[in-house]
mmCIF file of C-alpha atoms in Angstrom:
data_model
loop_
_atom_site.group_PDB
_atom_site.id
_atom_site.type_symbol
_atom_site.label_atom_id
_atom_site.label_comp_id
_atom_site.label_asym_id
_atom_site.label_seq_id
_atom_site.Cartn_x
_atom_site.Cartn_y
_atom_site.Cartn_z
ATOM 1 C CA MET A 1 0.000 0.000 0.000
ATOM 2 C CA GLN A 2 1.217 3.468 -0.938
ATOM 3 C CA ASP A 3 1.043 6.408 1.439
ATOM 4 C CA VAL A 4 -0.731 8.716 -1.032
ATOM 5 C CA ILE A 5 -2.444 8.471 -4.404
ATOM 6 C CA VAL A 6 -2.591 11.756 -6.343
ATOM 7 C CA VAL A 7 -5.067 11.798 -9.228
ATOM 8 C CA GLY A 8 -4.091 14.394 -11.828
ATOM 9 C CA ALA A 9 -0.558 15.034 -13.102
ATOM 10 C CA GLY A 10 -0.927 18.679 -14.028
ATOM 11 C CA MET A 11 1.145 21.393 -12.378
ATOM 12 C CA VAL A 12 -0.558 21.255 -8.974
ATOM 13 C CA GLY A 13 -0.925 17.481 -8.692
ATOM 14 C CA SER A 14 2.650 16.875 -9.837
ATOM 15 C CA ALA A 15 4.015 19.479 -7.415
ATOM 16 C CA LEU A 16 2.091 17.897 -4.539
ATOM 17 C CA ALA A 17 3.315 14.403 -5.444
ATOM 18 C CA LEU A 18 6.924 15.579 -5.562
ATOM 19 C CA SER A 19 6.623 17.504 -2.288
ATOM 20 C CA LEU A 20 5.233 14.457 -0.461
ATOM 21 C CA ALA A 21 7.878 12.183 -1.984
ATOM 22 C CA LYS A 22 10.684 14.524 -0.961
ATOM 23 C CA GLY A 23 9.209 14.364 2.543
ATOM 24 C CA GLY A 24 9.732 10.601 2.607
ATOM 25 C CA LEU A 25 6.271 9.318 1.650
ATOM 26 C CA THR A 26 5.523 6.837 -1.120
ATOM 27 C CA VAL A 27 3.301 8.331 -3.799
ATOM 28 C CA CYS A 28 1.368 6.939 -6.740
ATOM 29 C CA LEU A 29 0.584 9.593 -9.359
ATOM 30 C CA VAL A 30 -2.133 8.640 -11.832
ATOM 31 C CA ASP A 31 -3.465 10.494 -14.845
ATOM 32 C CA THR A 32 -5.489 9.867 -17.982
ATOM 33 C CA GLY A 33 -2.683 11.302 -20.137
ATOM 34 C CA ALA A 34 0.399 9.645 -21.566
ATOM 35 C CA GLY A 35 2.981 11.442 -19.432
ATOM 36 C CA THR A 36 5.078 12.394 -22.466
ATOM 37 C CA PRO A 37 6.908 15.755 -22.674
ATOM 38 C CA CYS A 38 4.748 18.590 -24.025
ATOM 39 C CA TRP A 39 6.980 21.668 -24.062
ATOM 40 C CA GLN A 40 8.440 22.614 -27.445
ATOM 41 C CA THR A 41 11.367 24.860 -28.244
ATOM 42 C CA SER A 42 9.850 25.998 -31.524
ATOM 43 C CA MET A 43 6.330 26.778 -30.304
ATOM 44 C CA ILE A 44 5.057 28.851 -27.376
ATOM 45 C CA ASP A 45 2.405 27.105 -25.306
ATOM 46 C CA GLN A 46 -0.869 29.031 -25.419
ATOM 47 C CA ARG A 47 -1.425 28.168 -21.762
ATOM 48 C CA VAL A 48 0.790 30.344 -19.570
ATOM 49 C CA SER A 49 0.717 31.274 -15.889
ATOM 50 C CA ALA A 50 1.896 34.321 -13.967
ATOM 51 C CA ILE A 51 4.006 32.662 -11.273
ATOM 52 C CA THR A 52 4.240 34.602 -8.007
ATOM 53 C CA GLN A 53 7.353 34.856 -5.887
ATOM 54 C CA ALA A 54 5.816 32.403 -3.387
ATOM 55 C CA SER A 55 5.152 29.853 -6.133
ATOM 56 C CA ARG A 56 8.693 30.280 -7.431
ATOM 57 C CA TYR A 57 10.013 29.563 -3.929
ATOM 58 C CA PHE A 58 7.893 26.399 -3.860
ATOM 59 C CA LEU A 59 9.294 25.231 -7.198
ATOM 60 C CA GLU A 60 12.805 26.035 -5.936
ATOM 61 C CA HIS A 61 12.094 24.019 -2.787
ATOM 62 C CA LEU A 62 11.060 21.102 -5.004
ATOM 63 C CA GLY A 63 14.320 21.432 -6.947
ATOM 64 C CA VAL A 64 12.698 22.092 -10.340
ATOM 65 C CA TRP A 65 12.856 25.865 -10.853
ATOM 66 C CA ARG A 66 16.260 25.703 -12.539
ATOM 67 C CA SER A 67 14.921 23.037 -14.886
ATOM 68 C CA VAL A 68 11.925 25.267 -15.704
ATOM 69 C CA CYS A 69 14.304 28.131 -16.491
ATOM 70 C CA THR A 70 16.259 25.995 -18.975
ATOM 71 C CA ARG A 71 13.080 25.921 -21.038
ATOM 72 C CA ARG A 72 11.540 29.413 -21.221
ATOM 73 C CA VAL A 73 10.789 31.874 -18.417
ATOM 74 C CA SER A 74 9.890 35.549 -18.738
ATOM 75 C CA ALA A 75 10.427 37.688 -15.658
ATOM 76 C CA TYR A 76 8.292 40.814 -15.538
ATOM 77 C CA LYS A 77 9.379 43.841 -13.550
ATOM 78 C CA ALA A 78 6.248 45.991 -13.684
ATOM 79 C CA MET A 79 2.480 45.757 -14.033
ATOM 80 C CA THR A 80 0.148 48.463 -15.333
ATOM 81 C CA VAL A 81 -3.628 48.369 -14.861
ATOM 82 C CA TRP A 82 -6.023 50.975 -16.256
ATOM 83 C CA ASP A 83 -9.690 51.638 -16.837
ATOM 84 C CA GLY A 84 -10.596 51.765 -20.514
ATOM 85 C CA GLU A 85 -13.670 53.888 -19.674
ATOM 86 C CA GLY A 86 -11.885 56.531 -17.631
ATOM 87 C CA SER A 87 -8.610 58.022 -16.508
ATOM 88 C CA GLY A 88 -7.737 55.680 -13.645
ATOM 89 C CA GLU A 89 -4.350 53.982 -13.946
ATOM 90 C CA VAL A 90 -1.847 52.406 -11.589
ATOM 91 C CA THR A 91 1.607 50.925 -12.170
ATOM 92 C CA PHE A 92 3.315 48.521 -9.790
ATOM 93 C CA ASP A 93 7.088 48.295 -10.099
ATOM 94 C CA ALA A 94 9.428 45.700 -8.629
ATOM 95 C CA GLU A 95 11.612 48.537 -7.354
ATOM 96 C CA ASP A 96 8.757 49.517 -4.999
ATOM 97 C CA ALA A 97 9.369 46.206 -3.208
ATOM 98 C CA ALA A 98 13.168 46.181 -3.621
ATOM 99 C CA SER A 99 12.824 43.123 -5.847
ATOM 100 C CA GLU A 100 14.259 42.220 -9.248
ATOM 101 C CA SER A 101 10.851 41.158 -10.555
ATOM 102 C CA LEU A 102 7.169 41.008 -9.668
ATOM 103 C CA GLY A 103 6.843 37.480 -11.001
ATOM 104 C CA HIS A 104 7.429 35.247 -13.996
ATOM 105 C CA ILE A 105 5.296 34.370 -17.007
ATOM 106 C CA VAL A 106 5.858 30.673 -17.655
ATOM 107 C CA GLU A 107 4.351 28.225 -20.114
ATOM 108 C CA ASN A 108 2.365 25.587 -18.247
ATOM 109 C CA SER A 109 4.032 22.794 -20.210
ATOM 110 C CA ALA A 110 7.487 24.004 -19.107
ATOM 111 C CA ILE A 111 6.500 23.618 -15.448
ATOM 112 C CA THR A 112 4.744 20.287 -15.977
ATOM 113 C CA ASP A 113 7.632 18.752 -17.908
ATOM 114 C CA ALA A 114 10.188 19.864 -15.295
ATOM 115 C CA LEU A 115 8.056 18.331 -12.527
ATOM 116 C CA HIS A 116 7.586 15.078 -14.454
ATOM 117 C CA GLU A 117 11.344 14.807 -14.987
ATOM 118 C CA ALA A 118 11.901 15.076 -11.245
ATOM 119 C CA LEU A 119 9.091 12.623 -10.473
ATOM 120 C CA ASP A 120 10.467 10.053 -12.922
ATOM 121 C CA ALA A 121 13.818 10.215 -11.129
ATOM 122 C CA HIS A 122 12.428 9.953 -7.585
ATOM 123 C CA PRO A 123 12.464 6.456 -6.006
ATOM 124 C CA ASN A 124 9.376 7.172 -3.870
ATOM 125 C CA VAL A 125 7.125 7.890 -6.866
ATOM 126 C CA THR A 126 5.203 5.479 -9.081
ATOM 127 C CA CYS A 127 3.430 6.912 -12.127
ATOM 128 C CA ASP A 128 0.483 5.156 -13.777
ATOM 129 C CA TRP A 129 -0.475 6.855 -17.025
ATOM 130 C CA GLN A 130 -3.707 6.438 -18.972
ATOM 131 C CA PHE A 131 -5.474 5.579 -15.711
ATOM 132 C CA SER A 132 -9.142 6.578 -15.865
ATOM 133 C CA ALA A 133 -10.531 6.559 -12.324
ATOM 134 C CA SER A 134 -13.995 5.007 -12.087
ATOM 135 C CA GLY A 135 -14.509 5.174 -8.313
ATOM 136 C CA TYR A 136 -12.998 4.461 -4.923
ATOM 137 C CA SER A 137 -13.883 2.659 -1.717
ATOM 138 C CA LEU A 138 -12.667 2.958 1.837
ATOM 139 C CA THR A 139 -10.743 -0.004 3.237
ATOM 140 C CA GLY A 140 -9.706 -0.772 6.775
ATOM 141 C CA GLU A 141 -6.530 1.302 6.522
ATOM 142 C CA GLY A 142 -7.129 3.583 3.595
ATOM 143 C CA VAL A 143 -8.593 3.937 0.120
ATOM 144 C CA ARG A 144 -8.794 1.684 -2.931
ATOM 145 C CA LEU A 145 -8.963 3.528 -6.261
ATOM 146 C CA TYR A 146 -10.494 1.754 -9.250
ATOM 147 C CA CYS A 147 -9.721 2.174 -12.951
ATOM 148 C CA ASP A 148 -12.304 1.480 -15.621
ATOM 149 C CA ASP A 149 -10.024 -1.228 -17.090
ATOM 150 C CA GLY A 150 -9.913 -3.149 -13.803
ATOM 151 C CA ARG A 151 -6.639 -1.851 -12.353
ATOM 152 C CA THR A 152 -6.579 -0.692 -8.736
ATOM 153 C CA HIS A 153 -4.277 1.230 -6.393
ATOM 154 C CA GLU A 154 -4.402 1.426 -2.610
ATOM 155 C CA ALA A 155 -3.146 4.158 -0.305
ATOM 156 C CA ARG A 156 -3.813 5.779 3.051
ATOM 157 C CA LEU A 157 -4.777 9.097 1.439
ATOM 158 C CA LEU A 158 -6.396 9.951 -1.908
ATOM 159 C CA VAL A 159 -5.964 13.428 -3.374
ATOM 160 C CA GLY A 160 -8.033 14.823 -6.238
ATOM 161 C CA ALA A 161 -5.951 17.176 -8.371
ATOM 162 C CA ASP A 162 -7.944 16.286 -11.463
ATOM 163 C CA GLY A 163 -9.230 19.668 -12.519
ATOM 164 C CA ALA A 164 -12.451 21.642 -12.536
ATOM 165 C CA ARG A 165 -14.545 18.615 -13.511
ATOM 166 C CA SER A 166 -12.945 16.457 -10.845
ATOM 167 C CA ASN A 167 -14.020 12.815 -10.775
ATOM 168 C CA ILE A 168 -12.607 12.429 -7.267
ATOM 169 C CA ARG A 169 -14.766 15.300 -6.031
ATOM 170 C CA HIS A 170 -17.777 13.635 -7.658
ATOM 171 C CA PHE A 171 -16.967 10.211 -6.160
ATOM 172 C CA ALA A 172 -16.615 11.812 -2.709
ATOM 173 C CA GLY A 173 -20.050 13.422 -3.014
ATOM 174 C CA ILE A 174 -18.660 16.937 -2.576
ATOM 175 C CA ARG A 175 -20.895 19.566 -4.143
ATOM 176 C CA THR A 176 -19.757 22.860 -5.632
ATOM 177 C CA ARG A 177 -21.150 26.355 -5.822
ATOM 178 C CA ASP A 178 -20.906 27.457 -9.432
ATOM 179 C CA ARG A 179 -21.255 30.911 -10.930
ATOM 180 C CA ASP A 180 -21.217 31.110 -14.703
ATOM 181 C CA SER A 181 -20.015 34.590 -15.638
ATOM 182 C CA GLY A 182 -21.530 34.226 -19.097
ATOM 183 C CA GLN A 183 -18.107 35.139 -20.439
ATOM 184 C CA ARG A 184 -15.481 33.314 -22.431
ATOM 185 C CA GLY A 185 -11.756 33.944 -22.463
ATOM 186 C CA VAL A 186 -9.977 34.167 -25.806
ATOM 187 C CA VAL A 187 -6.332 33.164 -25.480
ATOM 188 C CA THR A 188 -3.502 33.374 -27.979
ATOM 189 C CA THR A 189 0.093 34.510 -28.485
ATOM 190 C CA VAL A 190 0.806 37.680 -30.439
ATOM 191 C CA THR A 191 3.718 39.793 -31.558
ATOM 192 C CA HIS A 192 3.512 43.595 -31.536
ATOM 193 C CA ALA A 193 5.367 46.587 -32.951
ATOM 194 C CA LEU A 194 6.569 48.093 -29.648
ATOM 195 C CA PRO A 195 8.573 46.302 -26.928
ATOM 196 C CA HIS A 196 6.642 45.351 -23.804
ATOM 197 C CA GLN A 197 9.585 46.363 -21.576
ATOM 198 C CA ARG A 198 8.925 43.333 -19.364
ATOM 199 C CA THR A 199 5.681 44.881 -18.153
ATOM 200 C CA ALA A 200 2.395 43.033 -17.690
ATOM 201 C CA ARG A 201 -0.543 45.170 -18.770
ATOM 202 C CA GLN A 202 -4.296 44.874 -18.226
ATOM 203 C CA ILE A 203 -7.096 47.127 -19.375
ATOM 204 C CA PHE A 204 -10.591 46.884 -17.958
ATOM 205 C CA LEU A 205 -13.097 47.238 -20.785
ATOM 206 C CA PRO A 206 -16.908 47.325 -20.496
ATOM 207 C CA GLY A 207 -17.107 43.802 -21.902
ATOM 208 C CA GLY A 208 -14.329 42.384 -19.715
ATOM 209 C CA PRO A 209 -10.585 42.659 -19.039
ATOM 210 C CA LEU A 210 -7.851 42.303 -21.661
ATOM 211 C CA ALA A 211 -4.400 41.286 -20.448
ATOM 212 C CA PHE A 212 -1.057 41.256 -22.246
ATOM 213 C CA LEU A 213 1.489 39.062 -20.463
ATOM 214 C CA PRO A 214 5.094 39.644 -21.586
ATOM 215 C CA LEU A 215 7.011 36.715 -23.081
ATOM 216 C CA MET A 216 10.711 36.544 -23.886
ATOM 217 C CA PRO A 217 11.375 33.962 -26.619
ATOM 218 C CA ASP A 218 14.201 36.313 -27.635
ATOM 219 C CA GLU A 219 15.632 39.656 -26.515
ATOM 220 C CA ARG A 220 13.367 41.847 -28.642
ATOM 221 C CA GLU A 221 10.471 41.966 -26.130
ATOM 222 C CA LEU A 222 7.918 41.872 -28.935
ATOM 223 C CA THR A 223 5.872 38.813 -27.888
ATOM 224 C CA SER A 224 2.977 38.562 -25.442
ATOM 225 C CA SER A 225 0.355 36.071 -24.360
ATOM 226 C CA ILE A 226 -3.115 37.599 -24.276
ATOM 227 C CA VAL A 227 -6.276 36.743 -22.374
ATOM 228 C CA TRP A 228 -9.344 38.632 -23.590
ATOM 229 C CA SER A 229 -12.496 38.094 -21.525
ATOM 230 C CA SER A 230 -15.907 39.071 -22.872
ATOM 231 C CA GLU A 231 -19.519 37.964 -23.083
ATOM 232 C CA ALA A 232 -19.840 34.634 -24.898
ATOM 233 C CA PRO A 233 -21.448 35.971 -28.136
ATOM 234 C CA LEU A 234 -18.755 38.648 -28.498
ATOM 235 C CA ALA A 235 -15.981 36.128 -27.784
ATOM 236 C CA GLU A 236 -17.411 33.802 -30.410
ATOM 237 C CA SER A 237 -17.492 36.614 -32.956
ATOM 238 C CA ARG A 238 -13.843 37.387 -32.217
ATOM 239 C CA MET A 239 -12.964 33.737 -32.684
ATOM 240 C CA ALA A 240 -14.619 33.886 -36.119
ATOM 241 C CA LEU A 241 -12.641 36.939 -37.283
ATOM 242 C CA SER A 242 -9.846 36.621 -39.808
ATOM 243 C CA ASP A 243 -6.356 37.046 -38.363
ATOM 244 C CA GLU A 244 -6.064 40.512 -39.910
ATOM 245 C CA ALA A 245 -9.398 41.666 -38.513
ATOM 246 C CA PHE A 246 -8.610 40.206 -35.079
ATOM 247 C CA LYS A 247 -5.209 41.933 -34.983
ATOM 248 C CA ALA A 248 -6.797 45.286 -35.813
ATOM 249 C CA GLU A 249 -9.564 44.904 -33.212
ATOM 250 C CA LEU A 250 -7.082 43.772 -30.566
ATOM 251 C CA ALA A 251 -4.694 46.692 -31.110
ATOM 252 C CA ASP A 252 -7.579 49.169 -31.002
ATOM 253 C CA ALA A 253 -9.028 47.663 -27.789
ATOM 254 C CA PHE A 254 -5.585 47.869 -26.180
ATOM 255 C CA GLU A 255 -5.314 51.548 -27.152
ATOM 256 C CA TYR A 256 -2.205 50.802 -29.220
ATOM 257 C CA ARG A 257 -0.128 50.688 -26.044
ATOM 258 C CA LEU A 258 2.162 48.198 -27.821
ATOM 259 C CA GLY A 259 1.565 49.552 -31.304
ATOM 260 C CA SER A 260 0.056 47.419 -34.036
ATOM 261 C CA ILE A 261 -0.288 43.644 -33.675
ATOM 262 C CA THR A 262 2.068 42.093 -36.225
ATOM 263 C CA SER A 263 1.180 38.394 -35.895
ATOM 264 C CA VAL A 264 -1.263 36.171 -34.060
ATOM 265 C CA ALA A 265 -1.141 32.453 -33.272
ATOM 266 C CA PRO A 266 -4.246 30.227 -33.460
ATOM 267 C CA ARG A 267 -6.849 31.297 -30.917
ATOM 268 C CA VAL A 268 -8.640 29.188 -28.332
ATOM 269 C CA ALA A 269 -11.628 30.111 -26.159
ATOM 270 C CA PHE A 270 -12.875 28.685 -22.875
ATOM 271 C CA PRO A 271 -15.875 29.413 -20.614
ATOM 272 C CA LEU A 272 -15.225 31.468 -17.477
ATOM 273 C CA ILE A 273 -17.008 29.663 -14.661
ATOM 274 C CA GLN A 274 -16.243 30.375 -11.028
ATOM 275 C CA ARG A 275 -16.537 27.206 -8.964
ATOM 276 C CA HIS A 276 -15.869 26.457 -5.297
ATOM 277 C CA ALA A 277 -16.174 23.125 -3.514
ATOM 278 C CA GLU A 278 -18.404 23.268 -0.430
ATOM 279 C CA ARG A 279 -15.700 21.346 1.414
ATOM 280 C CA TYR A 280 -12.136 20.358 0.566
ATOM 281 C CA THR A 281 -11.998 17.001 2.330
ATOM 282 C CA SER A 282 -13.882 13.805 2.975
ATOM 283 C CA GLU A 283 -12.777 10.697 4.870
ATOM 284 C CA ARG A 284 -9.198 10.012 3.655
ATOM 285 C CA VAL A 285 -9.760 12.283 0.654
ATOM 286 C CA ALA A 286 -8.581 15.838 -0.108
ATOM 287 C CA LEU A 287 -9.017 18.198 -3.059
ATOM 288 C CA VAL A 288 -6.427 20.662 -4.377
ATOM 289 C CA GLY A 289 -6.210 23.158 -7.213
ATOM 290 C CA ASP A 290 -9.017 23.423 -9.738
ATOM 291 C CA ALA A 291 -10.692 20.362 -8.222
ATOM 292 C CA ALA A 292 -11.381 22.588 -5.209
ATOM 293 C CA HIS A 293 -11.776 26.006 -6.852
ATOM 294 C CA SER A 294 -11.846 27.695 -10.255
ATOM 295 C CA ILE A 295 -11.261 31.429 -10.535
ATOM 296 C CA HIS A 296 -11.583 34.143 -13.188
ATOM 297 C CA PRO A 297 -8.188 34.596 -14.926
ATOM 298 C CA LEU A 298 -8.136 38.411 -14.596
ATOM 299 C CA ALA A 299 -5.493 38.324 -11.842
ATOM 300 C CA GLY A 300 -3.667 35.207 -13.026
ATOM 301 C CA GLN A 301 -4.007 33.621 -9.589
ATOM 302 C CA GLY A 302 -5.372 30.179 -10.493
ATOM 303 C CA VAL A 303 -2.227 28.042 -10.409
ATOM 304 C CA ASN A 304 -0.747 30.089 -7.564
ATOM 305 C CA LEU A 305 -3.742 29.247 -5.376
ATOM 306 C CA GLY A 306 -3.276 25.636 -6.415
ATOM 307 C CA PHE A 307 0.389 25.650 -5.424
ATOM 308 C CA LEU A 308 -0.635 27.131 -2.062
ATOM 309 C CA ASP A 309 -3.062 24.214 -1.670
ATOM 310 C CA ALA A 310 -0.376 21.666 -2.557
ATOM 311 C CA ALA A 311 2.272 23.164 -0.279
ATOM 312 C CA THR A 312 -0.182 23.484 2.629
ATOM 313 C CA LEU A 313 -1.559 19.951 2.318
ATOM 314 C CA SER A 314 1.964 18.560 2.060
ATOM 315 C CA GLU A 315 3.041 20.548 5.115
ATOM 316 C CA GLU A 316 0.114 19.327 7.226
ATOM 317 C CA VAL A 317 0.477 15.676 6.168
ATOM 318 C CA LEU A 318 4.248 15.591 6.704
ATOM 319 C CA THR A 319 3.963 17.380 10.057
ATOM 320 C CA SER A 320 1.491 14.722 11.229
ATOM 321 C CA VAL A 321 3.784 11.925 10.079
ATOM 322 C CA ARG A 322 6.722 13.428 11.982
ATOM 323 C CA ARG A 323 4.523 13.378 15.083
ATOM 324 C CA GLY A 324 3.832 9.687 14.592
ATOM 325 C CA ILE A 325 0.297 10.113 13.263
ATOM 326 C CA ALA A 326 -0.806 8.039 10.273
ATOM 327 C CA VAL A 327 -1.090 9.554 6.796
ATOM 328 C CA GLY A 328 -4.647 10.584 5.976
ATOM 329 C CA ASN A 329 -5.764 11.331 9.524
ATOM 330 C CA ALA A 330 -8.782 13.592 9.868
ATOM 331 C CA GLN A 331 -6.991 16.220 11.972
ATOM 332 C CA ALA A 332 -4.372 16.961 9.310
ATOM 333 C CA LEU A 333 -7.016 17.185 6.594
ATOM 334 C CA SER A 334 -9.115 19.485 8.750
ATOM 335 C CA ARG A 335 -6.164 21.817 9.341
ATOM 336 C CA TYR A 336 -5.467 21.896 5.612
ATOM 337 C CA SER A 337 -9.080 22.798 4.866
ATOM 338 C CA ARG A 338 -9.155 25.575 7.488
ATOM 339 C CA ARG A 339 -5.946 27.127 6.176
ATOM 340 C CA ARG A 340 -6.914 27.113 2.518
ATOM 341 C CA ARG A 341 -10.666 27.295 2.023
ATOM 342 C CA GLY A 342 -11.126 30.737 3.621
ATOM 343 C CA ASP A 343 -8.235 32.282 1.706
ATOM 344 C CA ASN A 344 -9.485 30.844 -1.572
ATOM 345 C CA ALA A 345 -13.051 32.004 -0.880
ATOM 346 C CA GLN A 346 -11.771 35.517 -0.193
ATOM 347 C CA MET A 347 -9.839 35.579 -3.466
ATOM 348 C CA LEU A 348 -12.835 34.278 -5.453
ATOM 349 C CA MET A 349 -15.085 36.981 -3.986
ATOM 350 C CA LEU A 350 -12.483 39.680 -4.665
ATOM 351 C CA MET A 351 -12.084 38.654 -8.301
ATOM 352 C CA ASP A 352 -15.846 38.587 -8.784
ATOM 353 C CA ALA A 353 -16.136 42.059 -7.256
ATOM 354 C CA PHE A 354 -13.430 43.369 -9.604
ATOM 355 C CA ARG A 355 -15.132 41.801 -12.616
ATOM 356 C CA LEU A 356 -18.561 43.227 -11.779
ATOM 357 C CA GLY A 357 -17.213 46.594 -10.623
ATOM 358 C CA PHE A 358 -15.305 47.284 -13.822
ATOM 359 C CA LYS A 359 -18.156 45.966 -15.959
ATOM 360 C CA SER A 360 -20.611 48.528 -14.567
ATOM 361 C CA GLN A 361 -21.488 51.594 -16.630
ATOM 362 C CA TRP A 362 -22.993 53.402 -13.608
ATOM 363 C CA ALA A 363 -21.313 56.827 -13.558
ATOM 364 C CA PRO A 364 -20.733 57.071 -9.756
ATOM 365 C CA LEU A 365 -19.060 53.657 -9.751
ATOM 366 C CA GLN A 366 -16.941 54.599 -12.759
ATOM 367 C CA LEU A 367 -15.782 57.700 -10.902
ATOM 368 C CA ALA A 368 -15.066 55.731 -7.732
ATOM 369 C CA ARG A 369 -12.957 53.084 -9.465
ATOM 370 C CA ASN A 370 -10.935 55.719 -11.328
ATOM 371 C CA LEU A 371 -10.318 57.638 -8.119
ATOM 372 C CA GLY A 372 -9.361 54.340 -6.491
ATOM 373 C CA LEU A 373 -6.798 53.414 -9.154
ATOM 374 C CA ASN A 374 -5.279 56.892 -9.114
ATOM 375 C CA GLY A 375 -5.274 56.882 -5.313
ATOM 376 C CA VAL A 376 -3.292 53.651 -5.200
ATOM 377 C CA GLU A 377 -0.880 55.068 -7.785
ATOM 378 C CA HIS A 378 0.042 57.883 -5.398
ATOM 379 C CA ALA A 379 -0.042 55.940 -2.113
ATOM 380 C CA THR A 380 3.219 54.065 -1.573
ATOM 381 C CA PRO A 381 2.028 52.001 1.440
ATOM 382 C CA LEU A 382 -1.021 50.807 -0.510
ATOM 383 C CA LYS A 383 1.177 49.930 -3.473
ATOM 384 C CA ARG A 384 3.458 47.861 -1.270
ATOM 385 C CA PHE A 385 0.425 46.079 0.210
ATOM 386 C CA PHE A 386 -0.855 45.092 -3.235
ATOM 387 C CA ILE A 387 2.630 44.009 -4.317
ATOM 388 C CA ARG A 388 2.852 41.707 -1.277
ATOM 389 C CA GLN A 389 -0.477 40.238 -2.356
ATOM 390 C CA ALA A 390 0.885 39.750 -5.857
ATOM 391 C CA PHE A 391 3.934 38.012 -4.390
ATOM 392 C CA GLY A 392 1.569 35.527 -2.692
ATOM 393 C CA GLN A 393 2.521 36.804 0.761
ATOM 394 C CA ARG A 394 -0.822 36.568 2.538
ATOM 395 C CA GLY A 395 -2.545 34.290 5.010
ATOM 396 C CA SER A 396 -0.877 31.230 6.458
ATOM 397 C CA VAL A 397 1.909 30.711 3.919
ATOM 398 C CA PRO A 398 3.615 27.288 4.062
ATOM 399 C CA ALA A 399 7.324 27.362 4.917
ATOM 400 C CA SER A 400 8.194 25.917 1.508
ATOM 401 C CA MET A 401 6.790 29.083 -0.110
ATOM 402 C CA THR A 402 8.703 31.632 1.954
ATOM 403 C CA GLY A 403 12.196 30.951 0.619
ATOM 404 C CA SER A 404 13.371 30.092 4.137
ATOM 405 C CA VAL A 405 13.716 26.306 3.650
#
């Protein structure tokens, strides 16, 4: 019997599996995929994440950050946010926090491949690919996980890291509270005429936010990943545009801050649904990442919240083991849930408030949000507070995310 089964070998599930294994536990990582490398030198992954300083510390703690950097990492040193319907604008600079960068834009496949490399080399980890979980049952000492082809795995703790449509959450009978924003996010990679100067930029438009995340495939600073959120019909119409028409509409919506758009990669669109599990644990079962919560991408916090989940669950489980308590005990799972669910709920509510607040055309609210952005711009203590939030320095941060271990 293994100590832990982790279902889902994406960034969060793989990071959790590696963290537990480095702590001395035996881990079985299962996934429906093939486990083959995905990152490509010649092509930028459309799926990127804005990695906070805390998440970078976690990846350093796991020993994979250097491997991620050998692929492709784009540090950004500033972030500008403005209201497309007014004059409010604020810029956060790494110098305000005496830091070299505010964070890093990283292709998801670069992180996943680096984690899988480390997992393949770790003696405490067993990987079972193309494993489609069909259910689980509690045994005397733990959990038995079933595959639809008849295979089984047993462990003392089962963790669902299997995404927003989590099977493990469904098997555990854990309900979610869903809020469909009615929006879709259009994602692609573009090149532009003016250099981004390693600055992340986001404009709040009446239909939804548009973000340009700086990428550095070379030294010219002319490539960005974009996420354009809007009501579903408008997003669908943008998906149907020719490349030339899309480039023109995109540059105009972004107020030509980076000049004209010179090229665009194939576009993809996805529904923006906010989802939160009513509880994060059941008997010998825990949820992490998107299996527990899905958030609007306007602040790029999704994977960072997931890494916080993984680091916190690992910390609580390993602390219990060091005290001589069996893996999967209810007390450790309860502590994990208390530490993470409130923080995640707060972030989900904040993102929803931002989305609705900047969507409103009510003149007093427009005035208030512009005054608010300009007020933050000229208030150094407030700026430093928001930068600490962007670094992931809030709540009960696990030691592995502080850079102190």
